[in-house]
Amino acid sequence: MKVVLQNLTKKFPGRGRKHAEEVTAVNDFTFEIPDGELVGLLGPSGCGKSTTLNLISGLLKPTGGRIFFGEDDITELPPENRGVGLVFQNYALYPHLTVKQNILFPLQNLKGKDKLSKAVMLEKANEAARLVQIDELMDRKPGELSGGQQQRVAIARALVKMPDVLLLDEPLSNLDARLRLQTREEIRRIQKETGITTVFVTHDQEEAMSISDRIVVMKDGIVQQIGKPQAVYDDPVNLFVARFLGTPPINVFAGRCRDGRLYVGQDAVLGVSGIADQEVYVGVRPEGFVLCEDGPFVCRFGSVEVMGRDISVVSEHDASVGPTVRAIISAENRVDTTNGTVRFSLKPQKVFLFSKETEERIQGGITECINGVTMSGRRL
Ligand code: ADP
Ligand code: MG
């Protein structure tokens, strides 16, 4: 089922003197979730993710805008008639009911022509349980399950009616790291198997990147960028998006463009073309640094952290906005730290420039050299 949000807005009235101002939790959202896709809503806490999800589910009424499921305008439809399945962070299972009874619960509430026979209900519950691989736990109570198993029960309960749209609000937050990984792969598998259009809310960029067909990056109730995870990572529209995606995060420096060169501190580190002379923020992905004896980018060496396949070179630079600079290099490299410095050249495609004023991305050519000469003076 395709889901379309059209100029969707939700404002909450201010409460009391301290919070007198109205909050615009969701500000003029327009985007389409294609049928059968898993879309990750991603952004920091308070940016409006849950509000968006609750508008889609019908638990909240929008202040403005429309919601369509397929071609149908469902903006005024109550939640129970929308055909959505919901899973929250806290599994919200009924503690006194068994797993089976918990999963059956949504089916037992069906009325009139939707009412099902006991045998059909059981069959559906068993099928949902099989899908999330808890069919052996059907007679246990939630208190006798691990967190991961409880969350599977919650997912089975959301799936049992085979909803057109599955809505997951930070479903993995209460799980430990290993279970989180495992459960997110499970969710992906189930989503692919069932083909249910799914919206997955998380503040964890790695989680969103790994699970989603498409991510929607949000900030302060406003959509910043929508796209395939890799495409957004490789081509962020502004400094916020560039910083939000990637671990370790992108390194940011104060810099300037002048006469076709990009300067960070006193050093010209790259060539630029089609970019007016101006002050900029320079974002360099950790994998954008290349160890290079006569590289133009000179940092004060700090330490090397071994991560197995890669090493992380931690250093400092006066123009760095953050306290340290982090470069990820293949472990086969030897780090030369003569004089307490470490020198790099930069991969142009891993460097992004942002306006110092607006923090929007500045488009233009970035090159390693000018007239065939690299910034470190080598001739190519
Ligand atoms: P997220 O899920 O991304 O953390 P939310 O959608 O829960 O963010 O909240 C977005 C903004 O709306 C926040 O500033 C939050 O304080 C505000 N908000 C959410 N629900 C309500 C409510 N019922 N009443 C007033 N303000 C709310
Ligand atoms: Mg939330």
XYZ file of C-alpha atoms and ligand atoms in Angstrom:
408
model
C 0.000 0.000 0.000
C 1.444 3.327 -1.072
C 1.351 5.999 1.652
C 1.311 9.683 0.703
C 1.742 12.558 3.132
C 0.672 15.877 1.676
C 1.588 19.135 3.429
C 1.108 17.318 6.702
C 1.387 19.603 9.739
C 0.849 19.031 13.447
C 0.930 21.798 16.021
C 0.597 21.275 19.753
C -0.729 24.135 21.870
C 1.682 25.586 24.428
C 1.123 24.426 27.977
C 1.440 26.708 31.028
C 3.708 29.697 31.371
C 6.980 27.879 30.846
C 5.893 26.265 27.582
C 3.628 29.041 26.383
C 4.668 28.743 22.768
C 2.926 26.513 20.300
C 5.100 23.601 19.109
C 5.106 22.685 15.429
C 6.070 19.027 15.772
C 5.554 18.212 12.091
C 5.954 21.034 9.617
C 4.560 20.731 6.096
C 5.643 17.164 5.309
C 5.185 16.064 1.741
C 6.492 12.694 0.696
C 5.471 9.373 -0.718
C 6.272 5.939 0.657
C 6.165 3.532 -2.301
C 4.213 0.301 -1.955
C 6.212 -2.441 -0.252
C 9.124 -0.254 0.844
C 10.634 0.144 4.275
C 11.177 3.808 5.033
C 13.296 4.921 7.992
C 12.264 8.140 9.719
C 15.488 9.397 11.222
C 16.351 12.365 13.413
C 17.335 13.435 16.917
C 14.959 13.140 19.849
C 12.090 15.635 19.653
C 12.267 16.186 15.880
C 8.734 14.895 15.290
C 9.223 11.242 14.366
C 6.647 9.770 16.737
C 4.189 12.522 15.913
C 4.508 11.682 12.201
C 3.938 8.004 12.925
C 0.926 8.742 15.106
C -0.555 10.907 12.365
C -0.204 7.996 9.927
C -1.759 5.609 12.460
C -4.620 7.993 13.205
C -3.868 8.254 16.925
C -3.291 11.977 16.284
C -5.287 14.326 14.059
C -3.257 16.657 11.847
C -3.556 20.440 12.122
C -3.277 20.629 8.336
C -2.583 18.489 5.279
C -3.816 15.127 4.044
C -2.816 11.467 4.283
C -3.529 8.970 1.507
C -3.303 5.180 1.582
C -3.200 4.214 -2.078
C -5.624 6.600 -3.748
C -7.863 6.889 -0.680
C -7.820 9.982 1.519
C -7.824 8.471 5.021
C -7.168 11.709 6.940
C -10.518 11.529 8.744
C -10.595 7.754 9.197
C -10.314 6.444 12.787
C -7.208 4.336 13.588
C -9.061 1.000 13.753
C -10.265 1.392 10.158
C -6.900 2.229 8.631
C -5.414 -1.258 8.491
C -2.225 -0.322 10.309
C -0.137 -2.405 12.700
C 1.738 -0.565 15.438
C 4.799 -1.542 17.450
C 6.244 0.711 20.143
C 9.521 0.830 22.028
C 8.008 -0.628 25.209
C 6.390 -3.811 24.049
C 3.105 -3.050 25.850
C 2.036 -6.689 26.101
C -0.737 -7.748 28.462
C 1.218 -9.337 31.341
C -1.589 -11.629 32.519
C -2.188 -13.108 29.049
C -0.081 -15.780 27.377
C 1.840 -15.092 24.193
C -0.903 -16.793 22.210
C -3.629 -14.727 23.874
C -1.647 -11.544 23.303
C -1.320 -12.269 19.596
C -4.974 -13.299 19.316
C -6.155 -10.117 21.029
C -6.513 -7.847 17.962
C -8.491 -10.572 16.156
C -10.900 -11.115 19.035
C -11.887 -7.466 18.856
C -13.121 -7.716 15.279
C -16.831 -7.031 14.988
C -19.654 -7.688 12.530
C -18.661 -8.945 9.114
C -14.961 -8.993 10.056
C -15.550 -11.460 12.884
C -13.492 -14.649 12.547
C -14.056 -18.211 13.690
C -11.865 -19.548 16.485
C -10.060 -21.912 14.126
C -9.200 -19.147 11.657
C -7.998 -16.873 14.470
C -5.707 -19.609 15.788
C -4.348 -20.270 12.347
C -3.548 -16.586 11.839
C -1.940 -16.304 15.279
C 0.222 -19.352 14.590
C 1.260 -17.948 11.240
C 2.270 -14.601 12.781
C 4.166 -16.429 15.530
C 6.001 -18.527 12.949
C 6.942 -15.417 11.016
C 8.728 -13.930 14.047
C 9.936 -17.362 15.208
C 8.257 -17.537 18.598
C 5.905 -20.422 17.827
C 7.501 -22.464 20.606
C 6.726 -19.873 23.252
C 2.982 -19.577 22.735
C 1.962 -20.697 26.220
C 4.352 -18.509 28.180
C 3.503 -15.203 29.846
C 5.444 -12.053 28.832
C 7.264 -12.076 32.201
C 8.846 -15.394 31.222
C 10.367 -13.990 28.027
C 13.537 -12.017 27.254
C 13.237 -8.469 25.927
C 13.923 -9.621 22.399
C 11.256 -12.316 22.600
C 8.738 -9.842 24.014
C 9.393 -7.487 21.131
C 8.822 -10.361 18.689
C 5.464 -11.016 20.330
C 4.598 -7.331 19.908
C 5.558 -7.555 16.227
C 3.501 -10.732 15.786
C 0.531 -8.975 17.371
C 0.941 -6.091 14.919
C 1.203 -8.525 12.000
C -1.652 -10.859 12.864
C -4.259 -8.811 10.996
C -1.856 -8.536 8.030
C -1.962 -4.762 8.046
C -1.507 -2.714 4.880
C 0.973 -0.523 6.706
C 3.303 -1.473 9.560
C 4.443 1.350 11.858
C 7.404 0.764 14.178
C 8.389 3.421 16.717
C 11.955 2.827 17.975
C 11.173 -0.892 18.306
C 14.736 -1.896 19.178
C 15.626 0.733 21.782
C 15.022 -1.519 24.773
C 17.184 -4.356 23.479
C 20.871 -4.925 24.149
C 23.343 -4.362 21.320
C 23.497 -7.924 20.016
C 19.742 -8.442 20.115
C 19.244 -5.108 18.436
C 21.327 -6.229 15.494
C 19.610 -9.585 15.290
C 16.084 -8.194 15.644
C 16.631 -5.528 13.027
C 17.697 -8.185 10.552
C 14.581 -10.145 11.517
C 12.368 -7.119 10.913
C 13.952 -6.640 7.517
C 13.398 -10.298 6.642
C 9.756 -10.234 7.774
C 9.135 -6.994 5.906
C 10.595 -8.437 2.695
C 8.701 -11.696 3.149
C 5.335 -10.013 3.683
C 5.894 -6.999 1.408
C 4.105 -4.784 3.936
C 4.794 -1.078 3.495
C 6.674 -0.165 6.665
C 7.670 3.017 8.455
C 10.504 2.499 10.914
C 11.269 5.311 13.355
C 14.699 5.579 14.949
C 17.194 8.154 16.221
C 20.006 5.706 15.408
C 21.479 6.533 12.026
C 23.268 3.217 11.662
C 20.038 1.346 12.314
C 18.128 3.446 9.782
C 20.876 3.164 7.171
C 21.141 -0.605 7.462
C 17.461 -1.469 7.383
C 15.800 1.099 5.108
C 15.095 1.202 1.387
C 14.865 4.948 1.846
C 15.534 7.287 4.731
C 13.832 10.547 5.661
C 16.150 12.754 7.731
C 14.265 15.181 9.971
C 15.176 18.132 12.173
C 12.858 20.326 14.262
C 9.741 19.029 12.520
C 11.131 19.685 9.050
C 12.226 17.118 6.458
C 15.860 17.750 5.527
C 16.502 15.065 2.945
C 14.908 11.928 1.513
C 16.756 9.247 -0.396
C 18.459 5.888 -0.480
C 20.761 5.610 2.564
C 23.984 5.506 0.552
C 22.878 8.372 -1.690
C 22.126 10.613 1.281
C 25.449 9.686 2.897
C 27.347 10.415 -0.312
C 25.501 13.605 -1.134
C 24.157 15.398 1.966
C 22.207 18.605 1.319
C 23.385 20.423 4.429
C 25.758 20.280 7.382
C 23.113 18.808 9.690
C 22.525 15.778 7.448
C 26.263 15.336 6.853
C 26.858 15.287 10.599
C 23.923 13.084 11.452
C 24.950 10.221 9.161
C 28.103 8.199 9.631
C 30.136 6.649 12.448
C 32.585 7.960 13.325
C 30.967 11.251 12.353
C 32.218 13.551 9.630
C 35.094 15.893 10.597
C 34.213 19.565 10.247
C 36.722 22.398 9.746
C 36.489 26.124 9.240
C 37.892 26.922 5.816
C 37.674 29.241 2.866
C 37.622 29.121 -0.899
C 39.966 31.572 -2.621
C 41.282 31.735 -6.175
C 40.359 28.149 -6.989
C 41.860 26.709 -3.836
C 40.337 25.398 -0.670
C 42.202 26.482 2.453
C 41.941 24.877 5.861
C 43.967 27.069 8.196
C 46.955 28.353 6.173
C 47.191 25.314 3.940
C 45.654 24.888 0.509
C 44.336 21.331 0.715
C 42.301 20.894 -2.476
C 41.439 22.669 -5.695
C 37.921 24.014 -6.265
C 36.123 25.156 -9.394
C 32.848 26.966 -9.933
C 32.741 28.093 -6.303
C 32.830 31.800 -5.397
C 35.433 32.987 -2.883
C 33.852 32.626 0.555
C 34.112 31.304 4.104
C 32.974 27.682 4.323
C 32.623 24.709 6.573
C 34.636 21.803 5.224
C 33.280 18.335 6.013
C 35.701 15.426 5.577
C 34.440 11.870 6.058
C 36.824 9.777 8.217
C 37.511 7.524 5.213
C 38.379 10.591 3.127
C 41.896 10.903 4.577
C 44.843 9.216 2.877
C 48.160 8.955 4.724
C 50.693 10.785 2.567
C 54.257 11.839 3.463
C 53.997 15.175 1.694
C 50.212 15.512 1.998
C 48.891 19.062 2.304
C 46.663 18.359 5.301
C 48.822 18.483 8.430
C 47.475 17.457 11.843
C 49.021 17.138 15.300
C 49.245 13.422 15.974
C 47.272 12.118 18.933
C 46.881 8.356 18.968
C 46.115 5.309 16.905
C 43.163 3.094 17.776
C 43.220 -0.395 16.336
C 39.845 -1.623 15.128
C 40.909 -4.842 13.398
C 40.611 -4.374 9.669
C 40.997 -0.603 9.968
C 42.826 1.770 12.230
C 41.563 5.063 13.480
C 44.115 7.879 13.533
C 43.135 10.482 16.115
C 44.714 13.905 15.747
C 44.085 17.627 16.208
C 43.899 20.604 13.871
C 43.484 24.263 14.801
C 40.727 24.785 12.238
C 38.739 21.770 13.418
C 35.301 22.588 14.807
C 35.360 19.463 16.994
C 38.071 18.670 19.565
C 39.652 15.863 17.523
C 40.052 14.740 13.935
C 39.356 11.106 13.196
C 40.697 9.368 10.098
C 39.925 5.756 9.228
C 42.777 4.057 7.408
C 43.393 0.462 6.356
C 45.394 -1.398 9.039
C 48.098 -2.240 6.484
C 49.360 1.342 6.665
C 52.217 2.459 8.852
C 51.559 5.816 10.470
C 54.568 8.121 10.244
C 54.390 10.521 13.162
C 57.778 12.258 12.782
C 57.740 15.637 14.566
C 54.453 14.738 16.207
C 52.548 15.474 13.024
C 50.610 13.265 10.653
C 50.072 14.298 7.037
C 47.177 13.437 4.776
C 45.899 14.087 1.323
C 42.122 14.162 0.925
C 39.815 12.191 -1.370
C 37.809 14.905 -3.142
C 34.606 12.836 -3.287
C 34.681 12.514 0.514
C 34.890 16.266 1.077
C 31.790 18.482 1.239
C 31.620 22.263 1.448
C 28.871 24.119 3.299
C 28.028 27.798 3.426
C 29.253 29.318 6.671
C 26.070 31.389 6.807
C 23.292 28.951 5.914
C 25.111 25.618 6.421
C 23.626 24.520 3.094
C 25.817 22.470 0.771
C 27.828 24.397 -1.806
C 27.868 22.544 -5.105
C 30.910 22.798 -7.300
C 34.000 20.932 -8.413
C 36.531 19.709 -5.865
C 39.828 18.336 -7.174
C 43.073 17.015 -5.777
C 45.171 19.254 -7.965
C 45.366 22.453 -9.987
C 46.848 22.366 -13.526
C 48.147 18.829 -13.011
C 49.996 19.702 -9.812
C 48.719 18.265 -6.538
C 48.257 20.548 -3.562
C 51.419 19.107 -2.053
C 53.452 20.108 -5.100
C 53.785 16.703 -6.742
C 53.275 16.585 -10.480
C 50.754 13.977 -11.619
P 10.469 12.310 18.444
O 9.594 11.113 18.360
O 11.201 12.614 17.175
O 11.407 12.255 19.593
P 7.986 13.707 18.996
O 7.217 13.513 17.739
O 7.621 12.849 20.150
O 9.539 13.596 18.689
O 7.850 15.225 19.455
C 8.054 16.315 18.588
C 7.828 17.620 19.339
O 6.444 17.737 19.687
C 8.592 17.737 20.630
O 9.000 19.065 20.777
C 7.569 17.338 21.680
O 7.853 17.971 22.907
C 6.295 17.857 21.074
N 5.115 17.057 21.486
C 4.913 15.742 21.203
N 3.719 15.314 21.683
C 3.173 16.397 22.295
C 1.925 16.620 22.995
N 1.024 15.650 23.137
N 1.701 17.861 23.484
C 2.600 18.854 23.320
N 3.755 18.716 22.670
C 4.059 17.505 22.161
Mg 9.602 9.374 19.583
